[in-house]
């Protein structure tokens, strides 16, 4: 059947620019991977204006939302998941 409900997972990342020049983040692929190396969710976040501009030697916190089908509820332990960038 068609999944009509979605469960949100929010991911907060601290992005740090260690360079001497401003950094512009245009696109960021993020995967949520469980303890068995199974990808739970994957998305490529992007924006025409760019996701963020980070000043030299500064940091910025960003939030990203993934929507999972309700059928995934209870199939993984979120506390044992990790974030991947591919």
mmCIF file of N, CA and C in Angstrom:
data_model
loop_
_atom_site.group_PDB
_atom_site.id
_atom_site.type_symbol
_atom_site.label_atom_id
_atom_site.label_comp_id
_atom_site.label_asym_id
_atom_site.label_seq_id
_atom_site.Cartn_x
_atom_site.Cartn_y
_atom_site.Cartn_z
ATOM 1 N N UNK A 1 0.799 -1.182 0.000
ATOM 2 C CA UNK A 1 0.000 0.000 0.000
ATOM 3 C C UNK A 1 0.855 1.265 0.000
ATOM 4 N N UNK A 2 0.199 2.364 -0.117
ATOM 5 C CA UNK A 2 0.855 3.663 -0.133
ATOM 6 C C UNK A 2 1.051 4.138 1.298
ATOM 7 N N UNK A 3 2.250 4.609 1.618
ATOM 8 C CA UNK A 3 2.535 5.157 2.939
ATOM 9 C C UNK A 3 1.985 6.578 3.010
ATOM 10 N N UNK A 4 1.078 6.823 3.939
ATOM 11 C CA UNK A 4 0.508 8.160 4.060
ATOM 12 C C UNK A 4 1.071 8.926 5.252
ATOM 13 N N UNK A 5 1.677 8.233 6.196
ATOM 14 C CA UNK A 5 2.239 8.890 7.383
ATOM 15 C C UNK A 5 3.752 8.885 7.284
ATOM 16 N N UNK A 6 4.345 9.882 7.865
ATOM 17 C CA UNK A 6 5.801 9.940 7.901
ATOM 18 C C UNK A 6 6.236 10.373 9.293
ATOM 19 N N UNK A 7 7.309 9.769 9.757
ATOM 20 C CA UNK A 7 7.871 10.122 11.048
ATOM 21 C C UNK A 7 9.089 11.005 10.808
ATOM 22 N N UNK A 8 9.138 12.161 11.439
ATOM 23 C CA UNK A 8 10.303 13.019 11.232
ATOM 24 C C UNK A 8 11.473 12.628 12.134
ATOM 25 N N UNK A 9 12.650 12.686 11.592
ATOM 26 C CA UNK A 9 13.886 12.595 12.360
ATOM 27 C C UNK A 9 14.630 13.882 12.079
ATOM 28 N N UNK A 10 14.970 14.584 13.140
ATOM 29 C CA UNK A 10 15.695 15.838 12.994
ATOM 30 C C UNK A 10 17.167 15.604 13.309
ATOM 31 N N UNK A 11 18.006 16.157 12.487
ATOM 32 C CA UNK A 11 19.445 16.008 12.622
ATOM 33 C C UNK A 11 20.052 17.405 12.739
ATOM 34 N N UNK A 12 20.758 17.666 13.826
ATOM 35 C CA UNK A 12 21.438 18.958 13.999
ATOM 36 C C UNK A 12 22.930 18.729 13.821
ATOM 37 N N UNK A 13 23.529 19.567 12.987
ATOM 38 C CA UNK A 13 24.958 19.458 12.713
ATOM 39 C C UNK A 13 25.644 20.778 13.041
ATOM 40 N N UNK A 14 26.835 20.680 13.569
ATOM 41 C CA UNK A 14 27.676 21.853 13.793
ATOM 42 C C UNK A 14 28.694 21.885 12.662
ATOM 43 N N UNK A 15 28.590 22.898 11.822
ATOM 44 C CA UNK A 15 29.505 23.054 10.687
ATOM 45 C C UNK A 15 30.529 24.119 11.061
ATOM 46 N N UNK A 16 31.808 23.792 10.897
ATOM 47 C CA UNK A 16 32.877 24.719 11.261
ATOM 48 C C UNK A 16 33.724 25.039 10.048
ATOM 49 N N UNK A 17 33.995 26.320 9.859
ATOM 50 C CA UNK A 17 34.873 26.782 8.788
ATOM 51 C C UNK A 17 36.222 27.127 9.412
ATOM 52 N N UNK A 18 37.212 26.290 9.194
ATOM 53 C CA UNK A 18 38.554 26.516 9.731
ATOM 54 C C UNK A 18 39.440 27.303 8.783
ATOM 55 N N UNK A 19 38.888 27.725 7.654
ATOM 56 C CA UNK A 19 39.673 28.455 6.655
ATOM 57 C C UNK A 19 39.713 29.948 6.955
ATOM 58 N N UNK A 20 40.558 30.645 6.216
ATOM 59 C CA UNK A 20 40.677 32.094 6.355
ATOM 60 C C UNK A 20 39.712 32.843 5.442
ATOM 61 N N UNK A 21 38.931 32.124 4.649
ATOM 62 C CA UNK A 21 37.960 32.739 3.733
ATOM 63 C C UNK A 21 36.570 32.203 4.049
ATOM 64 N N UNK A 22 35.557 32.986 3.684
ATOM 65 C CA UNK A 22 34.180 32.554 3.869
ATOM 66 C C UNK A 22 33.919 31.276 3.079
ATOM 67 N N UNK A 23 33.163 30.368 3.676
ATOM 68 C CA UNK A 23 32.786 29.119 3.009
ATOM 69 C C UNK A 23 31.299 29.157 2.698
ATOM 70 N N UNK A 24 30.944 28.718 1.496
ATOM 71 C CA UNK A 24 29.540 28.643 1.099
ATOM 72 C C UNK A 24 29.190 27.176 0.885
ATOM 73 N N UNK A 25 28.201 26.712 1.615
ATOM 74 C CA UNK A 25 27.732 25.344 1.492
ATOM 75 C C UNK A 25 26.520 25.347 0.574
ATOM 76 N N UNK A 26 26.662 24.713 -0.584
ATOM 77 C CA UNK A 26 25.582 24.711 -1.564
ATOM 78 C C UNK A 26 24.746 23.439 -1.516
ATOM 79 N N UNK A 27 25.392 22.320 -1.201
ATOM 80 C CA UNK A 27 24.714 21.026 -1.243
ATOM 81 C C UNK A 27 25.355 20.123 -0.199
ATOM 82 N N UNK A 28 24.531 19.336 0.507
ATOM 83 C CA UNK A 28 25.053 18.442 1.528
ATOM 84 C C UNK A 28 24.281 17.124 1.513
ATOM 85 N N UNK A 29 24.935 16.039 1.083
ATOM 86 C CA UNK A 29 24.296 14.723 1.162
ATOM 87 C C UNK A 29 24.460 14.156 2.571
ATOM 88 N N UNK A 30 23.359 13.726 3.171
ATOM 89 C CA UNK A 30 23.400 13.173 4.530
ATOM 90 C C UNK A 30 22.671 11.838 4.539
ATOM 91 N N UNK A 31 23.304 10.848 5.183
ATOM 92 C CA UNK A 31 22.684 9.539 5.371
ATOM 93 C C UNK A 31 22.631 9.233 6.858
ATOM 94 N N UNK A 32 21.549 8.594 7.300
ATOM 95 C CA UNK A 32 21.460 8.056 8.657
ATOM 96 C C UNK A 32 21.656 6.555 8.522
ATOM 97 N N UNK A 33 22.671 6.041 9.219
ATOM 98 C CA UNK A 33 23.091 4.649 9.064
ATOM 99 C C UNK A 33 22.979 3.949 10.420
ATOM 100 N N UNK A 34 22.368 2.774 10.435
ATOM 101 C CA UNK A 34 22.184 2.073 11.704
ATOM 102 C C UNK A 34 23.434 1.271 12.080
ATOM 103 N N UNK A 35 23.361 0.592 13.220
ATOM 104 C CA UNK A 35 24.518 -0.138 13.738
ATOM 105 C C UNK A 35 24.947 -1.300 12.829
ATOM 106 N N UNK A 36 24.059 -1.755 11.950
ATOM 107 C CA UNK A 36 24.384 -2.836 11.016
ATOM 108 C C UNK A 36 24.808 -2.315 9.651
ATOM 109 N N UNK A 37 25.099 -1.015 9.574
ATOM 110 C CA UNK A 37 25.528 -0.342 8.341
ATOM 111 C C UNK A 37 24.426 -0.285 7.276
ATOM 112 N N UNK A 38 23.168 -0.357 7.716
ATOM 113 C CA UNK A 38 22.027 -0.227 6.818
ATOM 114 C C UNK A 38 21.610 1.250 6.800
ATOM 115 N N UNK A 39 21.429 1.795 5.596
ATOM 116 C CA UNK A 39 20.997 3.182 5.470
ATOM 117 C C UNK A 39 19.509 3.274 5.790
ATOM 118 N N UNK A 40 19.190 4.038 6.829
ATOM 119 C CA UNK A 40 17.813 4.227 7.277
ATOM 120 C C UNK A 40 17.147 5.331 6.460
ATOM 121 N N UNK A 41 17.900 6.389 6.205
ATOM 122 C CA UNK A 41 17.385 7.527 5.444
ATOM 123 C C UNK A 41 18.552 8.206 4.749
ATOM 124 N N UNK A 42 18.270 8.794 3.595
ATOM 125 C CA UNK A 42 19.297 9.526 2.852
ATOM 126 C C UNK A 42 18.621 10.657 2.103
ATOM 127 N N UNK A 43 19.272 11.809 2.111
ATOM 128 C CA UNK A 43 18.760 12.947 1.370
ATOM 129 C C UNK A 43 19.913 13.859 1.002
ATOM 130 N N UNK A 44 19.751 14.565 -0.105
ATOM 131 C CA UNK A 44 20.710 15.589 -0.501
ATOM 132 C C UNK A 44 20.016 16.926 -0.302
ATOM 133 N N UNK A 45 20.496 17.677 0.664
ATOM 134 C CA UNK A 45 19.912 18.986 0.969
ATOM 135 C C UNK A 45 20.634 20.031 0.132
ATOM 136 N N UNK A 46 19.863 20.910 -0.494
ATOM 137 C CA UNK A 46 20.465 21.944 -1.337
ATOM 138 C C UNK A 46 19.519 23.132 -1.438
ATOM 139 N N UNK A 47 20.074 24.234 -1.923
ATOM 140 C CA UNK A 47 19.294 25.448 -2.121
ATOM 141 C C UNK A 47 19.986 26.268 -3.195
ATOM 142 N N UNK A 48 19.197 26.910 -4.053
ATOM 143 C CA UNK A 48 19.778 27.750 -5.101
ATOM 144 C C UNK A 48 20.612 28.878 -4.507
ATOM 145 N N UNK A 49 20.191 29.390 -3.359
ATOM 146 C CA UNK A 49 20.928 30.474 -2.697
ATOM 147 C C UNK A 49 22.081 29.935 -1.854
ATOM 148 N N UNK A 50 22.157 28.629 -1.723
ATOM 149 C CA UNK A 50 23.151 28.005 -0.856
ATOM 150 C C UNK A 50 22.529 27.698 0.493
ATOM 151 N N UNK A 51 22.997 26.656 1.132
ATOM 152 C CA UNK A 51 22.464 26.277 2.440
ATOM 153 C C UNK A 51 22.968 27.198 3.543
ATOM 154 N N UNK A 52 24.238 27.594 3.416
ATOM 155 C CA UNK A 52 24.825 28.427 4.470
ATOM 156 C C UNK A 52 26.068 29.118 3.956
ATOM 157 N N UNK A 53 26.336 30.267 4.547
ATOM 158 C CA UNK A 53 27.615 30.950 4.375
ATOM 159 C C UNK A 53 28.224 31.034 5.764
ATOM 160 N N UNK A 54 29.421 30.499 5.894
ATOM 161 C CA UNK A 54 30.063 30.456 7.208
ATOM 162 C C UNK A 54 31.318 31.310 7.160
ATOM 163 N N UNK A 55 31.370 32.286 8.032
ATOM 164 C CA UNK A 55 32.505 33.203 8.093
ATOM 165 C C UNK A 55 33.779 32.459 8.498
ATOM 166 N N UNK A 56 34.935 33.030 8.144
ATOM 167 C CA UNK A 56 36.208 32.400 8.513
ATOM 168 C C UNK A 56 36.320 32.164 10.025
ATOM 169 N N UNK A 57 36.806 30.981 10.387
ATOM 170 C CA UNK A 57 37.052 30.607 11.788
ATOM 171 C C UNK A 57 35.794 30.640 12.653
ATOM 172 N N UNK A 58 34.624 30.465 12.028
ATOM 173 C CA UNK A 58 33.351 30.476 12.760
ATOM 174 C C UNK A 58 32.628 29.147 12.553
ATOM 175 N N UNK A 59 31.581 28.932 13.331
ATOM 176 C CA UNK A 59 30.751 27.733 13.245
ATOM 177 C C UNK A 59 29.296 28.125 13.100
ATOM 178 N N UNK A 60 28.510 27.174 12.624
ATOM 179 C CA UNK A 60 27.075 27.399 12.482
ATOM 180 C C UNK A 60 26.356 26.082 12.718
ATOM 181 N N UNK A 61 25.265 26.138 13.480
ATOM 182 C CA UNK A 61 24.437 24.955 13.703
ATOM 183 C C UNK A 61 23.325 24.958 12.662
ATOM 184 N N UNK A 62 23.127 23.803 12.030
ATOM 185 C CA UNK A 62 22.062 23.665 11.035
ATOM 186 C C UNK A 62 21.210 22.454 11.390
ATOM 187 N N UNK A 63 19.919 22.540 11.091
ATOM 188 C CA UNK A 63 18.987 21.437 11.333
ATOM 189 C C UNK A 63 18.482 20.900 10.005
ATOM 190 N N UNK A 64 18.373 19.590 9.932
ATOM 191 C CA UNK A 64 17.869 18.916 8.739
ATOM 192 C C UNK A 64 16.800 17.926 9.173
ATOM 193 N N UNK A 65 15.763 17.785 8.355
ATOM 194 C CA UNK A 65 14.656 16.894 8.690
ATOM 195 C C UNK A 65 14.539 15.773 7.658
ATOM 196 N N UNK A 66 14.437 14.564 8.175
ATOM 197 C CA UNK A 66 14.180 13.380 7.351
ATOM 198 C C UNK A 66 12.789 12.882 7.714
ATOM 199 N N UNK A 67 12.020 12.439 6.729
ATOM 200 C CA UNK A 67 10.712 11.845 6.997
ATOM 201 C C UNK A 67 10.797 10.359 6.672
ATOM 202 N N UNK A 68 10.515 9.543 7.683
ATOM 203 C CA UNK A 68 10.559 8.098 7.526
ATOM 204 C C UNK A 68 9.147 7.536 7.496
ATOM 205 N N UNK A 69 8.911 6.499 6.706
ATOM 206 C CA UNK A 69 7.600 5.836 6.735
ATOM 207 C C UNK A 69 7.328 5.286 8.131
ATOM 208 N N UNK A 70 6.080 5.331 8.548
ATOM 209 C CA UNK A 70 5.701 4.824 9.869
ATOM 210 C C UNK A 70 6.082 3.356 10.033
ATOM 211 N N UNK A 71 6.180 2.630 8.937
ATOM 212 C CA UNK A 71 6.539 1.207 8.998
ATOM 213 C C UNK A 71 7.959 0.996 9.523
ATOM 214 N N UNK A 72 8.795 2.046 9.536
ATOM 215 C CA UNK A 72 10.155 1.919 10.049
ATOM 216 C C UNK A 72 10.224 2.042 11.571
ATOM 217 N N UNK A 73 9.127 2.430 12.201
ATOM 218 C CA UNK A 73 9.111 2.610 13.643
ATOM 219 C C UNK A 73 9.507 1.310 14.349
ATOM 220 N N UNK A 74 10.470 1.386 15.232
ATOM 221 C CA UNK A 74 10.897 0.220 16.000
ATOM 222 C C UNK A 74 11.856 -0.701 15.281
ATOM 223 N N UNK A 75 12.252 -0.382 14.059
ATOM 224 C CA UNK A 75 13.143 -1.260 13.309
ATOM 225 C C UNK A 75 14.620 -0.956 13.543
ATOM 226 N N UNK A 76 14.908 0.138 14.246
ATOM 227 C CA UNK A 76 16.301 0.489 14.530
ATOM 228 C C UNK A 76 16.365 1.299 15.810
ATOM 229 N N UNK A 77 17.539 1.301 16.419
ATOM 230 C CA UNK A 77 17.774 2.059 17.647
ATOM 231 C C UNK A 77 18.493 3.346 17.248
ATOM 232 N N UNK A 78 17.781 4.461 17.305
ATOM 233 C CA UNK A 78 18.331 5.733 16.866
ATOM 234 C C UNK A 78 19.594 6.117 17.643
ATOM 235 N N UNK A 79 19.687 5.690 18.895
ATOM 236 C CA UNK A 79 20.866 6.024 19.705
ATOM 237 C C UNK A 79 22.128 5.327 19.195
ATOM 238 N N UNK A 80 21.969 4.297 18.362
ATOM 239 C CA UNK A 80 23.128 3.575 17.811
ATOM 240 C C UNK A 80 23.391 3.916 16.364
ATOM 241 N N UNK A 81 22.643 4.884 15.824
ATOM 242 C CA UNK A 81 22.831 5.296 14.432
ATOM 243 C C UNK A 81 23.954 6.334 14.334
ATOM 244 N N UNK A 82 24.468 6.488 13.131
ATOM 245 C CA UNK A 82 25.493 7.503 12.872
ATOM 246 C C UNK A 82 25.118 8.256 11.605
ATOM 247 N N UNK A 83 25.784 9.374 11.388
ATOM 248 C CA UNK A 83 25.571 10.192 10.209
ATOM 249 C C UNK A 83 26.703 9.963 9.221
ATOM 250 N N UNK A 84 26.372 9.816 7.964
ATOM 251 C CA UNK A 84 27.354 9.680 6.895
ATOM 252 C C UNK A 84 27.121 10.769 5.854
ATOM 253 N N UNK A 85 28.163 11.127 5.142
ATOM 254 C CA UNK A 85 28.071 12.193 4.136
ATOM 255 C C UNK A 85 28.413 11.641 2.771
ATOM 256 N N UNK A 86 27.453 10.944 2.156
ATOM 257 C CA UNK A 86 27.648 10.438 0.808
ATOM 258 C C UNK A 86 26.334 10.348 0.081
#
